[in-house]
């Protein structure tokens, strides 16, 4: 007959499994939201854009569920070492995923600004950039579920490709604005969208660093790299 200790271990494993499942569900919704938002943008699909905005509520709800479960697990199970790191990482990752969902929602909110006649060539580059950040989110959640530090490092290494996309788009959109003043409004909105995607890549990288620490108990060295050519458009707002 199972003793009290075995029951405790089983209950703890169940809580950890539920925690991982909630984070995985949250990540899947955030990943899908990014793809749907870009699909809505390129196809001028207002219905899909509206669904992305509405579905963000579920991501917010899941963040609260993750936090409640992780706090309960820490308080009742008193996990040690790697188990404690995983519980804390889950809370932090959920917060970042909620922010990723917000970026997808922000993209979807800009869809009505464009129409099917929009002919700005950099718009065709955004889906490729979005695919990379979607893959980063997907892979980093796989790394979290598997406690795979090596996979987490691979996600971090992909962030430079996202930065390169953003720099290229910034230059292209700046050229469009200089060539024709009628392009300024839509180009500015595309710049914000590109920055949203770039920030998703940064957040996926942040999650990867948390996963690495949760799996190994060690911090990765600070990422090196030069300054981006393009400024953050949020800094240009009054």
Coordinates of C-alpha atoms in Angstrom, one line a residue:
X1 CA 0.0 0.0 0.0
X2 CA 1.5 3.4 -1.0
X3 CA 2.8 5.4 1.9
X4 CA 2.3 9.1 2.6
X5 CA 5.6 10.0 0.9
X6 CA 4.6 8.2 -2.3
X7 CA 1.3 10.0 -2.3
X8 CA 3.1 13.3 -1.9
X9 CA 5.4 12.6 -4.8
X10 CA 2.5 11.6 -7.0
X11 CA 0.6 14.7 -6.1
X12 CA 3.6 16.9 -6.8
X13 CA 4.2 15.2 -10.2
X14 CA 0.5 15.7 -11.1
X15 CA 0.8 19.4 -10.2
X16 CA 4.0 19.8 -12.3
X17 CA 2.3 18.0 -15.2
X18 CA -0.7 20.3 -15.0
X19 CA 1.6 23.4 -14.8
X20 CA 3.5 22.3 -17.9
X21 CA 0.2 21.6 -19.7
X22 CA -1.1 25.1 -18.9
X23 CA 2.1 26.8 -20.1
X24 CA 2.0 24.6 -23.2
X25 CA -1.6 25.6 -24.0
X26 CA -0.8 29.2 -23.4
X27 CA 2.2 29.0 -25.7
X28 CA 0.2 27.3 -28.4
X29 CA -2.5 30.0 -28.3
X30 CA 0.2 32.7 -28.5
X31 CA 1.9 31.0 -31.4
X32 CA -1.4 30.7 -33.3
X33 CA -2.3 34.3 -32.6
X34 CA 0.9 35.5 -34.3
X35 CA 0.2 33.5 -37.4
X36 CA -3.5 34.4 -37.5
X37 CA -2.7 38.1 -37.1
X38 CA -0.2 38.1 -39.9
X39 CA -2.6 36.1 -42.1
X40 CA -5.4 38.6 -41.3
X41 CA -3.0 41.5 -42.2
X42 CA -1.8 40.1 -45.6
X43 CA -5.4 38.9 -46.6
X44 CA -7.2 41.9 -45.1
X45 CA -9.3 39.4 -43.1
X46 CA -11.2 41.4 -40.6
X47 CA -13.0 38.4 -39.2
X48 CA -9.7 36.6 -38.3
X49 CA -8.3 39.9 -36.9
X50 CA -11.3 40.2 -34.6
X51 CA -11.0 36.6 -33.4
X52 CA -7.3 37.2 -32.5
X53 CA -8.3 40.2 -30.4
X54 CA -11.1 38.2 -28.7
X55 CA -9.0 35.1 -28.1
X56 CA -6.4 37.1 -26.2
X57 CA -8.8 36.9 -23.2
X58 CA -8.1 33.2 -22.9
X59 CA -4.3 33.8 -22.8
X60 CA -4.9 36.2 -20.0
X61 CA -7.0 33.7 -18.1
X62 CA -4.3 31.0 -18.5
X63 CA -1.7 33.3 -17.1
X64 CA -3.7 33.7 -14.0
X65 CA -4.2 29.9 -13.7
X66 CA -0.5 29.3 -14.1
X67 CA 0.3 31.8 -11.4
X68 CA -2.3 30.3 -9.0
X69 CA -1.1 26.7 -9.5
X70 CA 2.6 27.6 -9.2
X71 CA 2.1 29.5 -6.0
X72 CA 0.0 26.7 -4.6
X73 CA 2.6 24.2 -5.6
X74 CA 5.4 26.2 -3.9
X75 CA 3.3 26.8 -0.8
X76 CA 2.0 23.3 -0.3
X77 CA 4.7 21.1 -1.8
X78 CA 7.8 23.1 -0.8
X79 CA 9.8 22.0 -3.9
X80 CA 13.6 22.2 -3.8
X81 CA 16.3 22.8 -6.3
X82 CA 15.3 22.1 -9.9
X83 CA 11.6 21.6 -9.1
X84 CA 11.5 25.0 -7.4
X85 CA 13.2 26.6 -10.4
X86 CA 10.7 25.0 -12.8
X87 CA 7.7 26.4 -10.8
X88 CA 9.2 29.9 -10.7
X89 CA 10.1 29.7 -14.4
X90 CA 6.5 28.7 -15.2
X91 CA 5.3 31.9 -13.6
X92 CA 7.8 34.1 -15.4
X93 CA 7.2 32.3 -18.8
X94 CA 3.4 32.7 -18.4
X95 CA 4.0 36.5 -18.0
X96 CA 6.1 36.6 -21.1
X97 CA 3.6 34.6 -23.1
X98 CA 0.8 36.9 -22.1
X99 CA 2.9 39.8 -23.5
X100 CA 3.4 37.8 -26.7
X101 CA -0.3 37.5 -27.0
X102 CA -0.6 41.2 -26.6
X103 CA 1.8 41.8 -29.5
X104 CA -0.4 39.5 -31.7
X105 CA -3.5 41.4 -30.6
X106 CA -1.8 44.8 -31.4
X107 CA -1.0 43.5 -34.9
X108 CA -4.6 42.4 -35.4
X109 CA -5.9 45.8 -34.3
X110 CA -4.0 47.4 -37.2
X111 CA -5.5 45.2 -39.9
X112 CA -8.5 47.6 -40.6
X113 CA -6.1 50.3 -41.4
X114 CA -5.0 48.5 -44.6
X115 CA -7.2 47.3 -47.5
X116 CA -6.8 44.7 -50.2
X117 CA -5.4 47.3 -52.6
X118 CA -2.4 48.0 -50.3
X119 CA 0.7 47.5 -52.5
X120 CA 3.7 48.0 -50.2
X121 CA 6.3 45.5 -51.0
X122 CA 7.7 45.1 -47.5
X123 CA 4.3 43.8 -46.5
X124 CA 5.3 40.5 -48.3
X125 CA 8.3 40.1 -46.0
X126 CA 6.4 40.1 -42.8
X127 CA 5.0 36.5 -43.1
X128 CA 8.6 35.1 -43.3
X129 CA 9.6 37.1 -40.2
X130 CA 6.4 35.9 -38.4
X131 CA 7.2 32.2 -39.3
X132 CA 10.6 32.5 -37.6
X133 CA 9.2 34.0 -34.4
X134 CA 6.4 31.4 -34.4
X135 CA 8.9 28.6 -34.6
X136 CA 11.0 30.2 -31.8
X137 CA 7.9 30.3 -29.5
X138 CA 7.0 26.7 -30.5
X139 CA 10.5 25.4 -29.9
X140 CA 11.1 27.2 -26.7
X141 CA 7.9 25.7 -25.3
X142 CA 9.1 22.2 -26.4
X143 CA 12.3 23.0 -24.6
X144 CA 10.5 23.9 -21.4
X145 CA 8.3 20.7 -21.5
X146 CA 11.4 18.5 -22.1
X147 CA 13.7 20.6 -19.8
X148 CA 16.0 20.7 -22.8
X149 CA 18.8 23.2 -22.3
X150 CA 20.4 22.6 -25.7
X151 CA 17.2 23.3 -27.5
X152 CA 16.8 26.5 -25.5
X153 CA 20.2 27.7 -26.7
X154 CA 19.2 27.0 -30.3
X155 CA 16.2 29.3 -29.9
X156 CA 18.4 32.1 -28.6
X157 CA 20.7 31.7 -31.6
X158 CA 17.8 32.3 -34.0
X159 CA 17.0 35.8 -32.6
X160 CA 19.7 37.4 -34.8
X161 CA 17.7 36.4 -37.9
X162 CA 14.6 38.2 -36.5
X163 CA 16.7 41.3 -35.8
X164 CA 18.1 41.2 -39.4
X165 CA 14.5 41.0 -40.8
X166 CA 13.5 44.1 -38.7
X167 CA 16.5 46.1 -39.8
X168 CA 15.8 45.3 -43.5
X169 CA 12.2 46.2 -43.2
X170 CA 13.0 49.4 -41.4
X171 CA 15.3 50.5 -44.3
X172 CA 12.7 49.4 -46.9
X173 CA 9.9 51.2 -45.2
X174 CA 12.0 54.3 -44.7
X175 CA 12.7 54.4 -48.5
X176 CA 8.9 54.0 -49.2
X177 CA 8.1 57.0 -47.0
X178 CA 10.8 59.1 -48.6
X179 CA 9.7 58.3 -52.1
X180 CA 6.1 59.1 -51.6
X181 CA 4.4 61.0 -48.8
X182 CA 1.2 59.0 -49.3
X183 CA 3.0 55.9 -48.1
X184 CA 3.9 57.4 -44.7
X185 CA 0.8 56.3 -42.7
X186 CA 0.7 52.7 -43.8
X187 CA 4.5 52.4 -43.7
X188 CA 4.5 53.7 -40.2
X189 CA 2.0 51.1 -39.1
X190 CA 4.0 48.3 -40.8
X191 CA 7.0 49.5 -38.9
X192 CA 5.1 49.1 -35.7
X193 CA 4.0 45.6 -36.7
X194 CA 7.6 44.6 -37.6
X195 CA 8.7 45.9 -34.2
X196 CA 6.0 43.8 -32.5
X197 CA 7.4 40.7 -34.3
X198 CA 10.9 41.6 -33.3
X199 CA 9.8 41.9 -29.7
X200 CA 8.2 38.5 -29.8
X201 CA 11.6 37.1 -30.9
X202 CA 13.2 38.9 -27.9
X203 CA 10.6 37.4 -25.6
X204 CA 11.1 33.9 -26.9
X205 CA 14.7 34.4 -26.3
X206 CA 14.0 35.5 -22.7
X207 CA 11.9 32.4 -22.2
X208 CA 14.8 30.3 -23.6
X209 CA 17.1 31.8 -21.0
X210 CA 14.6 30.9 -18.2
X211 CA 14.3 27.4 -19.5
X212 CA 18.1 27.0 -19.6
X213 CA 18.3 28.2 -16.0
X214 CA 15.5 25.9 -14.9
X215 CA 17.1 22.9 -16.5
X216 CA 20.7 23.5 -15.5
X217 CA 20.7 25.9 -12.5
X218 CA 23.1 28.1 -14.4
X219 CA 22.7 31.4 -16.1
X220 CA 23.7 31.9 -19.7
X221 CA 26.3 34.6 -20.4
X222 CA 24.8 37.9 -21.6
X223 CA 24.0 37.9 -25.2
X224 CA 26.5 40.0 -27.2
X225 CA 25.7 41.9 -30.3
X226 CA 25.7 45.4 -31.7
X227 CA 23.0 47.9 -31.7
X228 CA 20.1 47.5 -34.1
X229 CA 20.2 49.9 -37.0
X230 CA 16.6 50.7 -36.6
X231 CA 15.2 52.5 -33.6
X232 CA 12.2 51.3 -31.6
X233 CA 9.2 53.0 -33.1
X234 CA 7.6 53.2 -29.7
X235 CA 10.4 55.7 -28.9
X236 CA 9.1 58.0 -31.7
X237 CA 5.6 58.3 -30.2
X238 CA 4.8 61.4 -28.2

